[in-house]
GROMACS .gro file of C-alpha atoms in nm:
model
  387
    1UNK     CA    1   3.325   9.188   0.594
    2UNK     CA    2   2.951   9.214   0.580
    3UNK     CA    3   2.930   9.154   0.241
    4UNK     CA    4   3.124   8.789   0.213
    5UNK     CA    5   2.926   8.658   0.556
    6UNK     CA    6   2.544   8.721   0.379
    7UNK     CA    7   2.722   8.579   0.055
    8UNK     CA    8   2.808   8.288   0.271
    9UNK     CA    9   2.430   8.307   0.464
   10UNK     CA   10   2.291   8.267   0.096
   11UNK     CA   11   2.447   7.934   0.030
   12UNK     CA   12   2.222   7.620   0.070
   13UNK     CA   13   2.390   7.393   0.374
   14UNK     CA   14   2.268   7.020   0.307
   15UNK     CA   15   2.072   6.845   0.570
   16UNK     CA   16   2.275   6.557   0.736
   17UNK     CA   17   2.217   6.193   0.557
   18UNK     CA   18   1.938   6.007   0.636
   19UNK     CA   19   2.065   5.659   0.817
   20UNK     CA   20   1.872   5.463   0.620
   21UNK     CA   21   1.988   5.153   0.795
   22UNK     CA   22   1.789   5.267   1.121
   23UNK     CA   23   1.484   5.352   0.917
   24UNK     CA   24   1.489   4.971   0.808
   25UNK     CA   25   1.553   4.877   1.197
   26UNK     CA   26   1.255   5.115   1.255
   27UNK     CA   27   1.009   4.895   1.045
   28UNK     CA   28   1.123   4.570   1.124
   29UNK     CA   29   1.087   4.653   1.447
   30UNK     CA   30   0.771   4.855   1.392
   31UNK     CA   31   0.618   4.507   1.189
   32UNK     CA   32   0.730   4.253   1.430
   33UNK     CA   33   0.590   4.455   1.731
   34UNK     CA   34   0.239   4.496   1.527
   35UNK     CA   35   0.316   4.113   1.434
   36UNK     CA   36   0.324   4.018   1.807
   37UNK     CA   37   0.060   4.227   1.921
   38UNK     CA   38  -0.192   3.990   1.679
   39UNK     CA   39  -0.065   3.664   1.788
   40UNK     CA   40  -0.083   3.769   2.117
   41UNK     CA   41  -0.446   3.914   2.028
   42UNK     CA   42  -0.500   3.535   1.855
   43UNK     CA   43  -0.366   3.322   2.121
   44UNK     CA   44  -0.600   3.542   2.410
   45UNK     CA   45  -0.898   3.471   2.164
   46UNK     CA   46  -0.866   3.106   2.149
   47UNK     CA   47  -0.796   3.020   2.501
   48UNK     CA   48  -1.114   3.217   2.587
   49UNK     CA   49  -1.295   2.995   2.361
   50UNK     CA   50  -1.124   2.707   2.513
   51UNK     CA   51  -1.244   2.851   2.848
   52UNK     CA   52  -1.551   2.890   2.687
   53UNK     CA   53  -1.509   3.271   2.851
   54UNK     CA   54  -1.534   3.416   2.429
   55UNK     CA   55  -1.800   3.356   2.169
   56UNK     CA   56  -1.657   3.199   1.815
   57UNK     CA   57  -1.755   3.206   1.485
   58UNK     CA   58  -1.902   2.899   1.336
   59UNK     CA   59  -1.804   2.830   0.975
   60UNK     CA   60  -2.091   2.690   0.786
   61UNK     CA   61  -2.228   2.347   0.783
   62UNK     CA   62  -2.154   2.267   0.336
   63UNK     CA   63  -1.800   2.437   0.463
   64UNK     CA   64  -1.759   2.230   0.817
   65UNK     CA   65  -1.849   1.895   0.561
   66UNK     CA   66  -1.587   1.989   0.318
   67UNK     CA   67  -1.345   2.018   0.577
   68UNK     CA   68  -1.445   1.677   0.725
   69UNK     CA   69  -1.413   1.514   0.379
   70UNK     CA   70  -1.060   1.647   0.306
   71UNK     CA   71  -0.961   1.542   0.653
   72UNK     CA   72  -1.075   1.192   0.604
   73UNK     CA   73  -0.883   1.160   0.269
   74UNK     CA   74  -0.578   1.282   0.351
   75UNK     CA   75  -0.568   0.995   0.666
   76UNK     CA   76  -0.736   0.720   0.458
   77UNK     CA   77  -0.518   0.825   0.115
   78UNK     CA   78  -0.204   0.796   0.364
   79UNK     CA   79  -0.326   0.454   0.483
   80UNK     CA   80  -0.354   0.301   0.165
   81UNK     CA   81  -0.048   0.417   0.017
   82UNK     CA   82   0.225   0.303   0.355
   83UNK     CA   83  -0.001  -0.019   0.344
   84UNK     CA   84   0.063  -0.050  -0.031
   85UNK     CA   85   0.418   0.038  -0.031
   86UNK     CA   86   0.458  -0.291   0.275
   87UNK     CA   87   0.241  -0.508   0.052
   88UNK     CA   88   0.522  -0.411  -0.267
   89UNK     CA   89   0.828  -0.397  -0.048
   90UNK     CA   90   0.840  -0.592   0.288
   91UNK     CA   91   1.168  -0.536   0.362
   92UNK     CA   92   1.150  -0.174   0.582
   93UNK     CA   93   1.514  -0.179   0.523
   94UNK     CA   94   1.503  -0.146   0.164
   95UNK     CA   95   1.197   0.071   0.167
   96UNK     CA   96   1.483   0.299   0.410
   97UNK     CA   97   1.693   0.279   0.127
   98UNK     CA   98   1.471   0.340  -0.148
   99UNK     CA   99   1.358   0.708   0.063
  100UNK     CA  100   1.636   0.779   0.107
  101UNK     CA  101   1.818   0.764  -0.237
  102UNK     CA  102   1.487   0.928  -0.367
  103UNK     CA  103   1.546   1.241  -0.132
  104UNK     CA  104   1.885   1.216  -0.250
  105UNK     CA  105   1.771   1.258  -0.623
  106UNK     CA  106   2.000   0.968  -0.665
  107UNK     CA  107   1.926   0.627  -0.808
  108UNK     CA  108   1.923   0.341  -0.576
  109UNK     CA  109   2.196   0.040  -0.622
  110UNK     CA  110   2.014  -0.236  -0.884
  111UNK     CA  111   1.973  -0.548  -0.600
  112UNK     CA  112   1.768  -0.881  -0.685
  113UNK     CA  113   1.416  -0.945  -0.542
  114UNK     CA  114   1.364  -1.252  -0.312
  115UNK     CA  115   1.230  -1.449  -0.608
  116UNK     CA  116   1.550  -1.393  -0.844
  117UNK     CA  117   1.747  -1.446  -0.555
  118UNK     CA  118   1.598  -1.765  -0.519
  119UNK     CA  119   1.617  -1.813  -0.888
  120UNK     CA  120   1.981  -1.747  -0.845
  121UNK     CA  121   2.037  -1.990  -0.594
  122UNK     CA  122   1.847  -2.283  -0.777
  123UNK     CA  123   2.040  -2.242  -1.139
  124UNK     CA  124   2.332  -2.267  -0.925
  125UNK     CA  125   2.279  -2.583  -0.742
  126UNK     CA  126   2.139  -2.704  -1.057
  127UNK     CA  127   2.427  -2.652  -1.263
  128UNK     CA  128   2.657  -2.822  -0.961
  129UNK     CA  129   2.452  -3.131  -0.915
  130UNK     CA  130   2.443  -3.117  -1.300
  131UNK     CA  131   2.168  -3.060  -1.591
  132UNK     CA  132   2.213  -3.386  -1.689
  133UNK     CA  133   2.033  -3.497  -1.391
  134UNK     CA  134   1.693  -3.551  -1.339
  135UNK     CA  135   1.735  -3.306  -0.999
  136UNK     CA  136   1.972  -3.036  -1.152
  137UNK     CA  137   1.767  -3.024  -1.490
  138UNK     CA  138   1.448  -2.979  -1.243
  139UNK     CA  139   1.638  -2.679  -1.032
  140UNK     CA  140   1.730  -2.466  -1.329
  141UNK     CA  141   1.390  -2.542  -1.504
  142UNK     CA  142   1.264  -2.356  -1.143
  143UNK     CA  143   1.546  -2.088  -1.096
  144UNK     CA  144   1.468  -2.014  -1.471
  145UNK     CA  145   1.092  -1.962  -1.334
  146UNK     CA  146   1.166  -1.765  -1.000
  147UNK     CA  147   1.361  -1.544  -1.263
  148UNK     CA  148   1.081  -1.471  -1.491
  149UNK     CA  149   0.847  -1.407  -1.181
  150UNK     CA  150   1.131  -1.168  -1.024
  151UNK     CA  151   1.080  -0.959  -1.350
  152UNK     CA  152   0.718  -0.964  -1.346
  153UNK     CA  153   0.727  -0.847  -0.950
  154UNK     CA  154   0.934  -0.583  -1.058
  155UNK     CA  155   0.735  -0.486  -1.391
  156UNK     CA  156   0.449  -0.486  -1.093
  157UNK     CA  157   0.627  -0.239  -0.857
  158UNK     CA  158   0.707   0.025  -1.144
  159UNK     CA  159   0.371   0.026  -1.257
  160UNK     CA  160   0.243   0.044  -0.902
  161UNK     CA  161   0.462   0.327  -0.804
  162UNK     CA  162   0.429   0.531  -1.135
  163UNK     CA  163   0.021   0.505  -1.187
  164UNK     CA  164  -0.096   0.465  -0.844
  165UNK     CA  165   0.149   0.575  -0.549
  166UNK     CA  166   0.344   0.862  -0.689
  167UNK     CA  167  -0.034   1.038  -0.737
  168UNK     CA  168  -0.100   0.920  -0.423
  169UNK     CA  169   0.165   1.104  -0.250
  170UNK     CA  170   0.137   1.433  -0.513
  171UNK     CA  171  -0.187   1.495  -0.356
  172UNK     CA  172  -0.017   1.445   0.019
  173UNK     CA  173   0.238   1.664  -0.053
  174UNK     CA  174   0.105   1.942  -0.293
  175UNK     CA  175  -0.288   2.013  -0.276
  176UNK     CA  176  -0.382   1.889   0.062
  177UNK     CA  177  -0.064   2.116   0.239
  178UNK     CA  178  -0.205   2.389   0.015
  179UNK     CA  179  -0.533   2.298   0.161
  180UNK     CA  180  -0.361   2.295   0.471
  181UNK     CA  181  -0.230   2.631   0.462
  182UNK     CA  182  -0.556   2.745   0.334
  183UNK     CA  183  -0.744   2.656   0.626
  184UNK     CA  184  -0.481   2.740   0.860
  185UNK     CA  185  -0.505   3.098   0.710
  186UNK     CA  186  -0.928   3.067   0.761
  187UNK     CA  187  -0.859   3.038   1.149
  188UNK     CA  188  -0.661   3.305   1.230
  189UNK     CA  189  -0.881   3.515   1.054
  190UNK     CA  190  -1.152   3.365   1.215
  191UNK     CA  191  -1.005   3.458   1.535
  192UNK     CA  192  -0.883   3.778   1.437
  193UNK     CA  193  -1.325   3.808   1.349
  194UNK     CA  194  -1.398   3.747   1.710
  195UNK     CA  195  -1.123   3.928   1.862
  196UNK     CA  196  -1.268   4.252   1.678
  197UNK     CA  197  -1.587   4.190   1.788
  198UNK     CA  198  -1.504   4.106   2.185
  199UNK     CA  199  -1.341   4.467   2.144
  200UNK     CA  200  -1.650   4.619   2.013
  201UNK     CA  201  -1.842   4.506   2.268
  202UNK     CA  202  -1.643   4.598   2.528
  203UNK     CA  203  -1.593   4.966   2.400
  204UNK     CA  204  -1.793   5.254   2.564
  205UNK     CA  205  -1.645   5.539   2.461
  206UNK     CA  206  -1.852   5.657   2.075
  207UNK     CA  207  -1.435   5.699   1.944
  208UNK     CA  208  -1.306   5.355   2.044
  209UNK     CA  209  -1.663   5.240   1.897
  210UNK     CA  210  -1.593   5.405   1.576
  211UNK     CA  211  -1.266   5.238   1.547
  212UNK     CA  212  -1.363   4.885   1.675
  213UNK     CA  213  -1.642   4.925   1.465
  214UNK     CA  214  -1.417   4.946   1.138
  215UNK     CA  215  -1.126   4.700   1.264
  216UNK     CA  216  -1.471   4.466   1.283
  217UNK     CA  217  -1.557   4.537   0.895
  218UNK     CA  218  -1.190   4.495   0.812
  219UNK     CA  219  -1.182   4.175   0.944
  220UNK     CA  220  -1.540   4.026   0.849
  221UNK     CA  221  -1.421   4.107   0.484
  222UNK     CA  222  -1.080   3.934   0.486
  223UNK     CA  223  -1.236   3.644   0.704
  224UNK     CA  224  -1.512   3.601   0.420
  225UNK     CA  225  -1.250   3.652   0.165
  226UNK     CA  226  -1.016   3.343   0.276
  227UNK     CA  227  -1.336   3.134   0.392
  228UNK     CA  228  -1.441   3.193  -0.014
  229UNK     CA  229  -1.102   3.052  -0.109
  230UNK     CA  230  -1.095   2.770   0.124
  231UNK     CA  231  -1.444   2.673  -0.001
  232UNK     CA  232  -1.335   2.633  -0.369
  233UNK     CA  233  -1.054   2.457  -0.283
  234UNK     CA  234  -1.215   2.206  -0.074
  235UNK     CA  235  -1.466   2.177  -0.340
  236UNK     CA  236  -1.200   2.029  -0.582
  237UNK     CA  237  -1.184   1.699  -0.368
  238UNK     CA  238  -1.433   1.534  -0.628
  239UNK     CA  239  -1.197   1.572  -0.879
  240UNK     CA  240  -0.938   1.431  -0.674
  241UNK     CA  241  -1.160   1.094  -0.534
  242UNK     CA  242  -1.254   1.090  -0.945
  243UNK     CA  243  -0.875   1.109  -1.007
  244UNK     CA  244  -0.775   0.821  -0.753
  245UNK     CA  245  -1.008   0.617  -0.879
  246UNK     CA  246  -0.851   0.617  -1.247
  247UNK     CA  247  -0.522   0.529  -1.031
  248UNK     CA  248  -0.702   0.273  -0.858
  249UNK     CA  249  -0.832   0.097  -1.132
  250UNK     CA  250  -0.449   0.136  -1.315
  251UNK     CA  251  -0.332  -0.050  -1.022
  252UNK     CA  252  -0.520  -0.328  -0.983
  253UNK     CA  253  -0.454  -0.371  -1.375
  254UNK     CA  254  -0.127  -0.416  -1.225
  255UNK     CA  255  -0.170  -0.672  -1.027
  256UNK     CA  256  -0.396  -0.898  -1.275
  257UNK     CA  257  -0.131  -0.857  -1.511
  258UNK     CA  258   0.130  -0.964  -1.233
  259UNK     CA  259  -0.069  -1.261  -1.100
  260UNK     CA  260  -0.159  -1.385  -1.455
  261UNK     CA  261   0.156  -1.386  -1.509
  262UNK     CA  262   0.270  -1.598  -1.250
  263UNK     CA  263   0.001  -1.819  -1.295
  264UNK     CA  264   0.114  -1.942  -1.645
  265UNK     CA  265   0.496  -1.949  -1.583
  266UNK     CA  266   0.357  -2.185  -1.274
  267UNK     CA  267   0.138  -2.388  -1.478
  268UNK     CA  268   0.418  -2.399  -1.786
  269UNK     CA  269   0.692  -2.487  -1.471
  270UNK     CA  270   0.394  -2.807  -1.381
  271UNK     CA  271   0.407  -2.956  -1.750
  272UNK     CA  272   0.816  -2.925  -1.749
  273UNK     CA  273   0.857  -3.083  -1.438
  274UNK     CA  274   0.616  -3.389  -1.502
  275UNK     CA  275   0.758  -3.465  -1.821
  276UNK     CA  276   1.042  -3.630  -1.584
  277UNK     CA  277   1.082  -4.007  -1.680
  278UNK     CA  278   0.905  -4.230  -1.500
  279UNK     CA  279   1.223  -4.402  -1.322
  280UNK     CA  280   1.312  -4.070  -1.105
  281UNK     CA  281   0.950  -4.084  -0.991
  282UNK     CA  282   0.992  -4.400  -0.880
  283UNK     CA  283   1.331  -4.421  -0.724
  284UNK     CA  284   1.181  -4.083  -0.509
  285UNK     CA  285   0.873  -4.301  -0.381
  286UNK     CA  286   1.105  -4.597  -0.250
  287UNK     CA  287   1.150  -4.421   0.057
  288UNK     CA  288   0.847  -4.219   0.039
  289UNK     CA  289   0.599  -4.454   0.256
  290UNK     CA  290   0.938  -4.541   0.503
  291UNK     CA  291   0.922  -4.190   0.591
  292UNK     CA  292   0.522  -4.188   0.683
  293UNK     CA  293   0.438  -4.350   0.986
  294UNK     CA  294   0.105  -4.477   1.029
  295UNK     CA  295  -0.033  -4.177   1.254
  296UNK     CA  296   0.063  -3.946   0.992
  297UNK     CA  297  -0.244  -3.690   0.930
  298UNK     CA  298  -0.320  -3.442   0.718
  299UNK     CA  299  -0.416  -3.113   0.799
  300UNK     CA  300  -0.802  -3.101   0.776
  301UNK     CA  301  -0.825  -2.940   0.479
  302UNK     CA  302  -0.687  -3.218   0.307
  303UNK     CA  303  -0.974  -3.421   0.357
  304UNK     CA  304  -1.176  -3.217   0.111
  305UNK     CA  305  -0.980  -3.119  -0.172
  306UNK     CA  306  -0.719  -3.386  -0.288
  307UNK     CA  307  -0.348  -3.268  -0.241
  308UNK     CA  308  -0.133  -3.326  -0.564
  309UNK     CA  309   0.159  -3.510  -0.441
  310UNK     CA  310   0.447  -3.527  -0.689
  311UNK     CA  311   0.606  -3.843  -0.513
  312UNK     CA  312   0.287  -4.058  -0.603
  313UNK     CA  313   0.358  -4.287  -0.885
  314UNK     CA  314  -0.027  -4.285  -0.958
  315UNK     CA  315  -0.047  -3.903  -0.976
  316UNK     CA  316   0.308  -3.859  -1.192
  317UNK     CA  317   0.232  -3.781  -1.573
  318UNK     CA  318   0.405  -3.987  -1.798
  319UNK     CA  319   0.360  -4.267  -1.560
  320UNK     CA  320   0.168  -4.634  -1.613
  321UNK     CA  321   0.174  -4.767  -1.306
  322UNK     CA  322  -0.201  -4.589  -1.273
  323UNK     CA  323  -0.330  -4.867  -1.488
  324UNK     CA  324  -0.521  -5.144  -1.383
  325UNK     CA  325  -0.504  -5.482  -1.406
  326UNK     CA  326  -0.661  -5.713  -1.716
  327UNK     CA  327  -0.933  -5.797  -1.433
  328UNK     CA  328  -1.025  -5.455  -1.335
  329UNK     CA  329  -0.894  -5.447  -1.002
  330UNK     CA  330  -0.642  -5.405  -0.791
  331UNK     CA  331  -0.435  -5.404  -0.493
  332UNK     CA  332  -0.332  -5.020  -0.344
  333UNK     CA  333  -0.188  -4.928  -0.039
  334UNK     CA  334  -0.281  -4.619   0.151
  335UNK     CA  335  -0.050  -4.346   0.150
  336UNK     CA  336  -0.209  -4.115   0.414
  337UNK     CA  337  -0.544  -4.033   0.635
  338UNK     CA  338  -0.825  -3.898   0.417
  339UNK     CA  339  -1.192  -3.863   0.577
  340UNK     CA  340  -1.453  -3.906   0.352
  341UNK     CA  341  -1.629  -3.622   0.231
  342UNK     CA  342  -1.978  -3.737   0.149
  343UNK     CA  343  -2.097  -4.097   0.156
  344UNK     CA  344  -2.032  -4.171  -0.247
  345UNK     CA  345  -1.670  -4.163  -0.058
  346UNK     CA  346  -1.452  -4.393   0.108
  347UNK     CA  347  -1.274  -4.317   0.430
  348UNK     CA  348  -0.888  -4.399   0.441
  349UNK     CA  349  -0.638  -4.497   0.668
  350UNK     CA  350  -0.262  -4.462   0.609
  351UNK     CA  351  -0.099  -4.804   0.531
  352UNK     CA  352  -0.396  -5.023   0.484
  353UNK     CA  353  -0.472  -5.199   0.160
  354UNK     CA  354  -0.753  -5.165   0.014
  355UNK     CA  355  -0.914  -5.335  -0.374
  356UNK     CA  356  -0.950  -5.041  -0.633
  357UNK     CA  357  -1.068  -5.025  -0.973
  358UNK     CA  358  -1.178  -4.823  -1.252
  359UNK     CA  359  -1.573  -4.767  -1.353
  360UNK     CA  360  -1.668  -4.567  -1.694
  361UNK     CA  361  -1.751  -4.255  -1.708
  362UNK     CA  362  -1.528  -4.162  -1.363
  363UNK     CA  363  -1.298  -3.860  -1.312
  364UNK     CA  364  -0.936  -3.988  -1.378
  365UNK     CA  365  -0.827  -3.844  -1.035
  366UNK     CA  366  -1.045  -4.086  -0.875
  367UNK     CA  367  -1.100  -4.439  -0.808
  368UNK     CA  368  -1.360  -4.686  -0.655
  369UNK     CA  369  -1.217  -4.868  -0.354
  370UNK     CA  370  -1.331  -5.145  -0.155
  371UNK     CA  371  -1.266  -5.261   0.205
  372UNK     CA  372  -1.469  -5.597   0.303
  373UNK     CA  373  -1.828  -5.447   0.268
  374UNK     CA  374  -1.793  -5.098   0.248
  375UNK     CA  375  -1.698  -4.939  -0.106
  376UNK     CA  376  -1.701  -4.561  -0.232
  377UNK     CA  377  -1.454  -4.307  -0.397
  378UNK     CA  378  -1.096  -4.260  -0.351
  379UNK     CA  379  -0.856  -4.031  -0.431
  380UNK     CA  380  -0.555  -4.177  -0.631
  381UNK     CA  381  -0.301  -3.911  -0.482
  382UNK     CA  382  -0.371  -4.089  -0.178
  383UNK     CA  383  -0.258  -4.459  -0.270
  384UNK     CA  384  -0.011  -4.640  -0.393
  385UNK     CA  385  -0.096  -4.947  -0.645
  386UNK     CA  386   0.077  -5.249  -0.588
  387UNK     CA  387   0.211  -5.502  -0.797
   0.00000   0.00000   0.00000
């Protein structure tokens, strides 16, 4: 009756559910078309400036130099550290590698360096022709060297990579993409800036003005905003050069250490091999001048620092077949071309036989020679005394 259908008007029907799913689609869609509608608004700005059709913004000139340094040492920072990385590891292959596994977060394989290879490869012959031998004893003496050198190389590369390249490539890969992103952020609100104000000049109605007028203060705010940021993070770059420098100066610790290093297991390799009796020298120089004809010459550097010839029996340590005879003089062949290089010298050529001998007070790499009238110094890594 009546009475039951107002009962029924009285009760509260729910609304239907919201789809809440569309109302999501609705702002996607809602943000990517507003999303579009400024890269459009960007891309129109900047080929206008291109065309040279829109006015743009200059940033200023303590910003534009900030810029310009970053720029330069992010290009000159990568430089130095691919150049460095060649100079440490030749081999692109194994520099491949190395990448590679580090990407990987993997260690890579343990391989030996070319000078423990080589190390490797002399203890081994050494050991075959036998260290009883005045040739095997002299290999392993070396492979024991090109061993010790292999470790400092890779004592080098360790050091180089932890205290000079891994900050090098921190800074590649962390601040300067932040600075990146930074700056990338600074122009497209730069050209958001200049869009604003192309549309406030070209508004005539006093409405559109109102609103291009505040889109214009809007956007001269956020552009001052992110140019503020970029400013104080470009201004961090001394801190950075400052901090490179520290790495710098780590690395070429490095490398003294290194090359000191090699330097006395060279010089300690020297005083093993010349303690080698006196007979091996000598059997090795039999065929020694056989093997130089007379138009041998050497290269013209050799004319003005003495080479050190291990086959020479005058130059061999241990050896006393320098000495002269109870007269003072002597007989020496001529072991190769040397020119002269001031006239206290004597010229040489290979194969002739000149008269040497001893004064006091000379250097004991040198001797004074004599051919017919002319006299002057001579090397004696250059000759061979005769008996």
């Amino acid at each position: 009756g009546p009475g039951a259908w107002s009962a029924r008007a009285r009760v509260a029907v729910p609304p239907p559910p919201r789809d809440r799913g569309r109302d999501a689609m609705d702002f996607n869609v809602k943000k990517l078309a507003a999303g579009a509608g400024t890269f459009l608004s960007r891309a129109v700005q900047f080929t206008e400036e291109k065309l040279g059709q829109a006015e743009k913004t200059e940033l200023d000139a303590h910003l534009e130099n900030l810029l310009s340094k970053a720029e330069n040492t992010k290009l000159w920072t990568e430089k130095i550290m691919k150049q460095t990385e060649v100079l440490l590891q030749p081999n692109p292959n194994a520099r491949i590698e190395e990448f590679v596994y580090e990407k990987l977060d993997r260690k890579a394989p343990p391989r030996l360096n070319n000078c423990e290879q080589l190390g490797q490869y002399m203890l081994e012959a050494g050991k075959e022709f036998g260290p009883g031998t005045a040739y095997g004893s002299a290999l392993i003496k070396c492979g024991e060297t090109e061993n010790r050198i292999g470790a400092a190389e890779r004592e080098l590369i360790h050091s180089s990579e932890v205290n000079f390249l891994a900050p090098l490539r921190n800074f590649l890969e962390g601040d300067y993409r932040t600075i990146s992103k930074e700056r990338k952020l600074l122009q497209n609100k730069r050209l958001d800036l200049d869009a604003a104000k192309a549309r406030l000049k070209k508004a005539k109605v006093s409405e559109a003005r109102s609103a291009a007028e505040q889109e214009m203060r809007i956007t001269q705010s956020e552009f001052d905003r992110q140019a503020e940021i970029t400013r104080l993070l470009l201004e961090g770059m001394s801190s950075t050069h400052a901090h490179h420098l520290r790495c710098l100066h780590d690395y070429v610790d490095a490398q003294l250490t290194y090359y000191a290093q090699c330097y006395q297991y060279m010089v300690d390799l020297q005083k093993q091999l010349g303690s080698f009796p006196t007979t091996f020298s000598s059997n090795n120089n039999q065929s020694a001048p056989s093997s130089l004809s007379s138009s041998t010459v050497l290269p013209s550097s050799a004319s003005s620092v003495p080479l050190c010839i291990p086959n020479c029996p005058i130059g061999t340590p241990g050896s006393t077949d320098y000495k002269l005879s109870s007269s003072g003089t002597r007989k020496a062949r001529v072991l190769y071309d040397y020119d002269a290089a001031d006239s206290s010298e004597l010229s040489l050529l290979a194969d002739e036989v000149i008269t040497v001998y001893s004064l006091p007070g000379m250097d004991s790499d040198w001797l004074m020679g004599e051919r017919g009238n002319q006299k002057g110094k001579v090397p004696i890594t250059y000759l061979e005394l005769l008996n």
